């Protein structure tokens, strides 16, 4: 299995809602990532988990809360979002060992989030 | 902070033509990656480069890691309509998993 899966594919939420995005991989990768991508722009890194521990938080607002329940799963909990948070949210994974294999990141298809 | 300059920003070519795009950095990178993204999908890894001077092919795609470690290029030979998409370069200087992305090259292919 060489896939990163994400659910849901589309999500519409109000500013007072609480929702979660889910990501799963079964490649045995130990590093997982959340990115935010606006239309026609490159992905922007939000969080990095390495061996189930949060290793990088790119100064993301607290209304985004990541969680890594185990080495195969990554969640992003959303609360009190703003309309400008509407974007494609991408999950990625990599082997997570420093050196050659750390940076080959494999992306999921993304969740298209719309905040009303 | 580190930045990647990717060019050209967009290209509109005829099917069968060769394509070349490149990325340059103000600092040295240890890794260069090239991704392709189709509309509404996540980026797909095309080629990964780890050594200065390395030249790697993947089918009709060829990429090189510049000798100065500050640049990389991607060539696509004999383009076909399914090559349409946005191509991103990405690099890392510290092997932390924190990739720096270029702004992307949008490729359109006319049949």
PDB file of C-alpha atoms in Angstrom:
ATOM      1  CA  UNK A   1       0.000   0.000   0.000  1.00  0.00           C
ATOM      2  CA  UNK A   2       1.694   3.197  -1.195  1.00  0.00           C
ATOM      3  CA  UNK A   3      -1.167   5.563  -0.554  1.00  0.00           C
ATOM      4  CA  UNK A   4      -1.957   8.407   1.769  1.00  0.00           C
ATOM      5  CA  UNK A   5      -5.711   8.693   2.235  1.00  0.00           C
ATOM      6  CA  UNK A   6      -7.644  11.696   3.517  1.00  0.00           C
ATOM      7  CA  UNK A   7     -11.236  12.121   4.619  1.00  0.00           C
ATOM      8  CA  UNK A   8     -13.468  13.863   3.967  1.00  0.00           C
ATOM      9  CA  UNK A   9     -12.731  14.982   0.418  1.00  0.00           C
ATOM     10  CA  UNK A  10     -14.883  18.095   0.825  1.00  0.00           C
ATOM     11  CA  UNK A  11     -16.005  19.888   3.997  1.00  0.00           C
ATOM     12  CA  UNK A  12     -18.203  22.943   4.463  1.00  0.00           C
ATOM     13  CA  UNK A  13     -18.417  24.371   7.962  1.00  0.00           C
ATOM     14  CA  UNK A  14     -19.625  27.442   9.759  1.00  0.00           C
ATOM     15  CA  UNK A  15     -17.395  29.592  11.899  1.00  0.00           C
ATOM     16  CA  UNK A  16     -18.836  28.136  15.107  1.00  0.00           C
ATOM     17  CA  UNK A  17     -18.530  24.487  14.085  1.00  0.00           C
ATOM     18  CA  UNK A  18     -16.029  21.901  15.277  1.00  0.00           C
ATOM     19  CA  UNK A  19     -14.829  19.402  12.703  1.00  0.00           C
ATOM     20  CA  UNK A  20     -11.871  17.090  12.130  1.00  0.00           C
ATOM     21  CA  UNK A  21      -9.814  16.109   9.115  1.00  0.00           C
ATOM     22  CA  UNK A  22      -8.340  12.627   9.007  1.00  0.00           C
ATOM     23  CA  UNK A  23      -5.266  11.211   7.309  1.00  0.00           C
ATOM     24  CA  UNK A  24      -4.016   7.636   7.160  1.00  0.00           C
ATOM     25  CA  UNK A  25      -0.980   5.871   5.689  1.00  0.00           C
ATOM     26  CA  UNK A  26       0.150   2.254   5.835  1.00  0.00           C
ATOM     27  CA  UNK A  27       3.639   2.631   4.379  1.00  0.00           C
ATOM     28  CA  UNK A  28       5.334   2.384   7.760  1.00  0.00           C
ATOM     29  CA  UNK A  29       6.327   6.043   7.551  1.00  0.00           C
ATOM     30  CA  UNK A  30       7.227   7.700  10.847  1.00  0.00           C
ATOM     31  CA  UNK A  31       6.889  11.345   9.816  1.00  0.00           C
ATOM     32  CA  UNK A  32       3.551  12.940   8.940  1.00  0.00           C
ATOM     33  CA  UNK A  33       2.725  16.463   7.871  1.00  0.00           C
ATOM     34  CA  UNK A  34      -0.170  18.900   7.503  1.00  0.00           C
ATOM     35  CA  UNK A  35      -0.044  21.522   4.771  1.00  0.00           C
ATOM     36  CA  UNK A  36      -2.443  24.291   3.760  1.00  0.00           C
ATOM     37  CA  UNK A  37      -2.673  25.230   0.091  1.00  0.00           C
ATOM     38  CA  UNK A  38      -4.444  28.184  -1.500  1.00  0.00           C
ATOM     39  CA  UNK A  39      -5.377  28.126  -5.188  1.00  0.00           C
ATOM     40  CA  UNK A  40      -2.395  28.255  -7.559  1.00  0.00           C
ATOM     41  CA  UNK A  41       0.040  28.619  -4.627  1.00  0.00           C
ATOM     42  CA  UNK A  42       2.542  26.122  -3.242  1.00  0.00           C
ATOM     43  CA  UNK A  43       1.692  24.093  -0.135  1.00  0.00           C
ATOM     44  CA  UNK A  44       2.472  25.832   3.164  1.00  0.00           C
ATOM     45  CA  UNK A  45       3.731  23.667   5.990  1.00  0.00           C
ATOM     46  CA  UNK A  46       1.616  23.744   9.168  1.00  0.00           C
ATOM     47  CA  UNK A  47       2.750  20.850  11.387  1.00  0.00           C
ATOM     48  CA  UNK A  48       5.256  18.001  11.388  1.00  0.00           C
ATOM     49  CA  UNK A  49       4.966  14.872  13.521  1.00  0.00           C
ATOM     50  CA  UNK A  50       8.018  12.664  13.879  1.00  0.00           C
ATOM     51  CA  UNK A  51       7.592   9.324  15.663  1.00  0.00           C
ATOM     52  CA  UNK A  52       4.159  10.487  16.901  1.00  0.00           C
ATOM     53  CA  UNK A  53       5.608  13.606  18.520  1.00  0.00           C
ATOM     54  CA  UNK A  54       4.979  17.140  17.292  1.00  0.00           C
ATOM     55  CA  UNK A  55       8.349  18.356  16.014  1.00  0.00           C
ATOM     56  CA  UNK A  56       7.424  21.457  14.009  1.00  0.00           C
ATOM     57  CA  UNK A  57       4.555  23.949  14.477  1.00  0.00           C
ATOM     58  CA  UNK A  58       4.834  26.764  11.968  1.00  0.00           C
ATOM     59  CA  UNK A  59       3.152  29.301  14.273  1.00  0.00           C
ATOM     60  CA  UNK A  60      -0.281  28.011  13.301  1.00  0.00           C
ATOM     61  CA  UNK A  61      -3.277  29.625  15.080  1.00  0.00           C
ATOM     62  CA  UNK A  62      -4.685  27.566  17.941  1.00  0.00           C
ATOM     63  CA  UNK A  63      -7.990  27.091  16.119  1.00  0.00           C
ATOM     64  CA  UNK A  64      -6.073  24.337  14.296  1.00  0.00           C
ATOM     65  CA  UNK A  65      -5.163  21.478  16.627  1.00  0.00           C
ATOM     66  CA  UNK A  66      -3.211  18.471  15.321  1.00  0.00           C
ATOM     67  CA  UNK A  67      -3.247  15.011  16.825  1.00  0.00           C
ATOM     68  CA  UNK A  68      -1.273  11.871  16.024  1.00  0.00           C
ATOM     69  CA  UNK A  69      -3.001   8.904  17.725  1.00  0.00           C
ATOM     70  CA  UNK A  70      -0.531   6.381  16.278  1.00  0.00           C
ATOM     71  CA  UNK A  71       2.090   6.081  13.582  1.00  0.00           C
ATOM     72  CA  UNK A  72      -0.501   5.530  10.827  1.00  0.00           C
ATOM     73  CA  UNK A  73      -3.025   8.223  11.686  1.00  0.00           C
ATOM     74  CA  UNK A  74      -2.984  12.000  11.732  1.00  0.00           C
ATOM     75  CA  UNK A  75      -5.905  14.254  12.597  1.00  0.00           C
ATOM     76  CA  UNK A  76      -6.450  17.974  12.331  1.00  0.00           C
ATOM     77  CA  UNK A  77      -9.133  19.339  14.639  1.00  0.00           C
ATOM     78  CA  UNK A  78     -10.800  22.544  13.525  1.00  0.00           C
ATOM     79  CA  UNK A  79     -12.670  25.011  15.747  1.00  0.00           C
ATOM     80  CA  UNK A  80     -13.888  28.570  15.266  1.00  0.00           C
ATOM     81  CA  UNK A  81     -12.333  28.910  11.829  1.00  0.00           C
ATOM     82  CA  UNK A  82     -12.468  32.044   9.714  1.00  0.00           C
ATOM     83  CA  UNK A  83     -13.485  32.316   6.040  1.00  0.00           C
ATOM     84  CA  UNK A  84      -9.839  32.978   5.117  1.00  0.00           C
ATOM     85  CA  UNK A  85      -9.029  29.467   6.381  1.00  0.00           C
ATOM     86  CA  UNK A  86     -10.823  28.060   3.348  1.00  0.00           C
ATOM     87  CA  UNK A  87      -8.210  26.091   1.396  1.00  0.00           C
ATOM     88  CA  UNK A  88      -7.056  22.638   0.338  1.00  0.00           C
ATOM     89  CA  UNK A  89      -5.588  20.844   3.355  1.00  0.00           C
ATOM     90  CA  UNK A  90      -2.981  18.280   2.435  1.00  0.00           C
ATOM     91  CA  UNK A  91      -1.537  15.483   4.513  1.00  0.00           C
ATOM     92  CA  UNK A  92       1.828  13.954   3.653  1.00  0.00           C
ATOM     93  CA  UNK A  93       4.098  11.274   5.043  1.00  0.00           C
ATOM     94  CA  UNK A  94       7.747  10.296   4.721  1.00  0.00           C
ATOM     95  CA  UNK A  95       9.993   7.613   6.163  1.00  0.00           C
ATOM     96  CA  UNK A  96      11.123  10.100   8.785  1.00  0.00           C
ATOM     97  CA  UNK A  97      14.702   8.989   9.148  1.00  0.00           C
ATOM     98  CA  UNK A  98      17.243  11.743   8.774  1.00  0.00           C
ATOM     99  CA  UNK A  99      19.135  11.622   5.527  1.00  0.00           C
ATOM    100  CA  UNK A 100      18.094  10.326   2.142  1.00  0.00           C
ATOM    101  CA  UNK A 101      14.584   9.199   2.902  1.00  0.00           C
ATOM    102  CA  UNK A 102      13.435  11.952   5.216  1.00  0.00           C
ATOM    103  CA  UNK A 103      12.313  14.378   2.566  1.00  0.00           C
ATOM    104  CA  UNK A 104      10.561  12.151   0.034  1.00  0.00           C
ATOM    105  CA  UNK A 105       7.123  13.259   1.107  1.00  0.00           C
ATOM    106  CA  UNK A 106       4.069  11.507  -0.331  1.00  0.00           C
ATOM    107  CA  UNK A 107       0.896  13.563  -0.379  1.00  0.00           C
ATOM    108  CA  UNK A 108      -2.727  12.588   0.010  1.00  0.00           C
ATOM    109  CA  UNK A 109      -5.458  13.961  -2.290  1.00  0.00           C
ATOM    110  CA  UNK A 110      -6.408  16.660   0.193  1.00  0.00           C
ATOM    111  CA  UNK A 111      -9.570  17.929   1.857  1.00  0.00           C
ATOM    112  CA  UNK A 112     -11.201  20.946   0.230  1.00  0.00           C
ATOM    113  CA  UNK A 113     -12.394  23.058   3.181  1.00  0.00           C
ATOM    114  CA  UNK A 114     -14.882  25.903   2.848  1.00  0.00           C
ATOM    115  CA  UNK A 115     -15.621  28.080   5.888  1.00  0.00           C
ATOM    116  CA  UNK A 116     -18.824  30.091   5.658  1.00  0.00           C
TER     117      UNK A 116
ATOM    118  CA  UNK B   1      14.222  33.092   5.252  1.00  0.00           C
ATOM    119  CA  UNK B   2      15.041  30.674   2.472  1.00  0.00           C
ATOM    120  CA  UNK B   3      13.306  31.226  -0.846  1.00  0.00           C
ATOM    121  CA  UNK B   4      13.112  29.332  -4.089  1.00  0.00           C
ATOM    122  CA  UNK B   5      12.732  31.141  -7.385  1.00  0.00           C
ATOM    123  CA  UNK B   6      10.989  28.937  -9.924  1.00  0.00           C
ATOM    124  CA  UNK B   7      10.688  29.847 -13.592  1.00  0.00           C
ATOM    125  CA  UNK B   8       8.938  30.171 -15.851  1.00  0.00           C
ATOM    126  CA  UNK B   9       5.702  30.927 -14.011  1.00  0.00           C
ATOM    127  CA  UNK B  10       3.653  29.422 -16.863  1.00  0.00           C
ATOM    128  CA  UNK B  11       4.173  27.775 -20.228  1.00  0.00           C
ATOM    129  CA  UNK B  12       1.834  27.092 -23.132  1.00  0.00           C
ATOM    130  CA  UNK B  13       3.344  24.650 -25.601  1.00  0.00           C
ATOM    131  CA  UNK B  14       2.427  22.413 -28.507  1.00  0.00           C
ATOM    132  CA  UNK B  15       2.133  18.670 -27.990  1.00  0.00           C
ATOM    133  CA  UNK B  16       5.441  16.974 -28.816  1.00  0.00           C
ATOM    134  CA  UNK B  17       7.612  19.906 -27.740  1.00  0.00           C
ATOM    135  CA  UNK B  18      10.237  19.627 -25.011  1.00  0.00           C
ATOM    136  CA  UNK B  19       9.840  21.648 -21.818  1.00  0.00           C
ATOM    137  CA  UNK B  20      12.387  22.982 -19.362  1.00  0.00           C
ATOM    138  CA  UNK B  21      11.857  24.658 -16.000  1.00  0.00           C
ATOM    139  CA  UNK B  22      14.241  25.500 -13.186  1.00  0.00           C
ATOM    140  CA  UNK B  23      14.563  26.563  -9.587  1.00  0.00           C
ATOM    141  CA  UNK B  24      17.250  28.609  -7.911  1.00  0.00           C
ATOM    142  CA  UNK B  25      17.945  29.208  -4.260  1.00  0.00           C
ATOM    143  CA  UNK B  26      19.860  31.853  -2.358  1.00  0.00           C
ATOM    144  CA  UNK B  27      21.308  29.137  -0.117  1.00  0.00           C
ATOM    145  CA  UNK B  28      22.619  25.598  -0.431  1.00  0.00           C
ATOM    146  CA  UNK B  29      20.160  22.706  -0.442  1.00  0.00           C
ATOM    147  CA  UNK B  30      20.848  19.031   0.374  1.00  0.00           C
ATOM    148  CA  UNK B  31      17.736  17.741  -1.347  1.00  0.00           C
ATOM    149  CA  UNK B  32      15.792  18.763  -4.441  1.00  0.00           C
ATOM    150  CA  UNK B  33      12.373  17.312  -5.219  1.00  0.00           C
ATOM    151  CA  UNK B  34      10.063  17.812  -8.180  1.00  0.00           C
ATOM    152  CA  UNK B  35       6.285  17.395  -7.829  1.00  0.00           C
ATOM    153  CA  UNK B  36       3.365  17.579 -10.265  1.00  0.00           C
ATOM    154  CA  UNK B  37      -0.103  18.608  -9.120  1.00  0.00           C
ATOM    155  CA  UNK B  38      -3.307  18.100 -11.058  1.00  0.00           C
ATOM    156  CA  UNK B  39      -6.346  20.287 -10.277  1.00  0.00           C
ATOM    157  CA  UNK B  40      -8.080  19.206  -7.068  1.00  0.00           C
ATOM    158  CA  UNK B  41      -5.440  16.600  -6.249  1.00  0.00           C
ATOM    159  CA  UNK B  42      -2.378  16.417  -4.035  1.00  0.00           C
ATOM    160  CA  UNK B  43       1.159  16.840  -5.414  1.00  0.00           C
ATOM    161  CA  UNK B  44       2.739  13.677  -6.823  1.00  0.00           C
ATOM    162  CA  UNK B  45       6.466  13.129  -6.372  1.00  0.00           C
ATOM    163  CA  UNK B  46       8.202  12.848  -9.747  1.00  0.00           C
ATOM    164  CA  UNK B  47      11.934  12.864  -8.984  1.00  0.00           C
ATOM    165  CA  UNK B  48      14.127  13.176  -5.878  1.00  0.00           C
ATOM    166  CA  UNK B  49      17.753  14.372  -6.063  1.00  0.00           C
ATOM    167  CA  UNK B  50      20.313  14.072  -3.270  1.00  0.00           C
ATOM    168  CA  UNK B  51      23.800  14.691  -4.715  1.00  0.00           C
ATOM    169  CA  UNK B  52      25.299  17.736  -6.404  1.00  0.00           C
ATOM    170  CA  UNK B  53      25.585  17.061 -10.122  1.00  0.00           C
ATOM    171  CA  UNK B  54      23.136  14.145  -9.978  1.00  0.00           C
ATOM    172  CA  UNK B  55      21.123  13.618 -13.150  1.00  0.00           C
ATOM    173  CA  UNK B  56      18.048  11.414 -12.779  1.00  0.00           C
ATOM    174  CA  UNK B  57      15.406  10.301 -15.278  1.00  0.00           C
ATOM    175  CA  UNK B  58      11.864   9.043 -14.826  1.00  0.00           C
ATOM    176  CA  UNK B  59      10.431   8.154 -18.220  1.00  0.00           C
ATOM    177  CA  UNK B  60      10.263  11.348 -20.282  1.00  0.00           C
ATOM    178  CA  UNK B  61      11.304  13.430 -17.272  1.00  0.00           C
ATOM    179  CA  UNK B  62      14.907  14.335 -16.460  1.00  0.00           C
ATOM    180  CA  UNK B  63      16.047  16.402 -13.507  1.00  0.00           C
ATOM    181  CA  UNK B  64      19.437  17.579 -12.315  1.00  0.00           C
ATOM    182  CA  UNK B  65      20.831  18.749  -8.981  1.00  0.00           C
ATOM    183  CA  UNK B  66      23.046  21.736  -9.744  1.00  0.00           C
ATOM    184  CA  UNK B  67      26.758  21.542  -8.977  1.00  0.00           C
ATOM    185  CA  UNK B  68      26.559  24.656  -6.779  1.00  0.00           C
ATOM    186  CA  UNK B  69      23.706  22.967  -4.821  1.00  0.00           C
ATOM    187  CA  UNK B  70      21.681  26.146  -5.319  1.00  0.00           C
ATOM    188  CA  UNK B  71      19.685  25.145  -8.366  1.00  0.00           C
ATOM    189  CA  UNK B  72      17.853  22.340 -10.127  1.00  0.00           C
ATOM    190  CA  UNK B  73      16.104  21.908 -13.447  1.00  0.00           C
ATOM    191  CA  UNK B  74      13.394  19.610 -14.798  1.00  0.00           C
ATOM    192  CA  UNK B  75      13.053  18.688 -18.456  1.00  0.00           C
ATOM    193  CA  UNK B  76      10.061  17.005 -20.044  1.00  0.00           C
ATOM    194  CA  UNK B  77      10.629  15.560 -23.486  1.00  0.00           C
ATOM    195  CA  UNK B  78       7.977  15.058 -26.164  1.00  0.00           C
ATOM    196  CA  UNK B  79       5.148  16.569 -24.111  1.00  0.00           C
ATOM    197  CA  UNK B  80       1.674  15.032 -24.192  1.00  0.00           C
ATOM    198  CA  UNK B  81      -1.695  16.454 -23.077  1.00  0.00           C
ATOM    199  CA  UNK B  82      -1.601  14.610 -19.726  1.00  0.00           C
ATOM    200  CA  UNK B  83       1.542  16.564 -18.783  1.00  0.00           C
ATOM    201  CA  UNK B  84      -0.778  19.505 -18.081  1.00  0.00           C
ATOM    202  CA  UNK B  85      -0.615  20.640 -14.456  1.00  0.00           C
ATOM    203  CA  UNK B  86       1.407  22.654 -11.988  1.00  0.00           C
ATOM    204  CA  UNK B  87       5.004  21.582 -11.379  1.00  0.00           C
ATOM    205  CA  UNK B  88       6.629  22.476  -8.070  1.00  0.00           C
ATOM    206  CA  UNK B  89      10.251  22.249  -7.072  1.00  0.00           C
ATOM    207  CA  UNK B  90      11.006  21.780  -3.387  1.00  0.00           C
ATOM    208  CA  UNK B  91      14.189  21.662  -1.397  1.00  0.00           C
ATOM    209  CA  UNK B  92      15.537  21.130   2.075  1.00  0.00           C
ATOM    210  CA  UNK B  93      18.835  22.315   3.509  1.00  0.00           C
ATOM    211  CA  UNK B  94      18.703  20.729   6.957  1.00  0.00           C
ATOM    212  CA  UNK B  95      17.160  17.244   6.417  1.00  0.00           C
ATOM    213  CA  UNK B  96      14.408  18.100   8.879  1.00  0.00           C
ATOM    214  CA  UNK B  97      11.505  17.328   6.595  1.00  0.00           C
ATOM    215  CA  UNK B  98      10.707  21.042   6.322  1.00  0.00           C
ATOM    216  CA  UNK B  99      10.531  21.560   2.565  1.00  0.00           C
ATOM    217  CA  UNK B 100      10.763  24.947   0.877  1.00  0.00           C
ATOM    218  CA  UNK B 101       8.556  25.065  -2.237  1.00  0.00           C
ATOM    219  CA  UNK B 102       8.941  27.105  -5.402  1.00  0.00           C
ATOM    220  CA  UNK B 103       5.958  29.110  -6.634  1.00  0.00           C
ATOM    221  CA  UNK B 104       5.173  26.558  -9.333  1.00  0.00           C
ATOM    222  CA  UNK B 105       5.201  26.378 -13.139  1.00  0.00           C
ATOM    223  CA  UNK B 106       1.809  25.969 -14.800  1.00  0.00           C
ATOM    224  CA  UNK B 107       2.100  23.885 -17.947  1.00  0.00           C
ATOM    225  CA  UNK B 108      -0.532  23.828 -20.661  1.00  0.00           C
ATOM    226  CA  UNK B 109      -0.166  21.546 -23.685  1.00  0.00           C
ATOM    227  CA  UNK B 110      -2.059  22.167 -26.898  1.00  0.00           C
ATOM    228  CA  UNK B 111      -2.943  18.934 -28.746  1.00  0.00           C
TER     229      UNK B 111
END
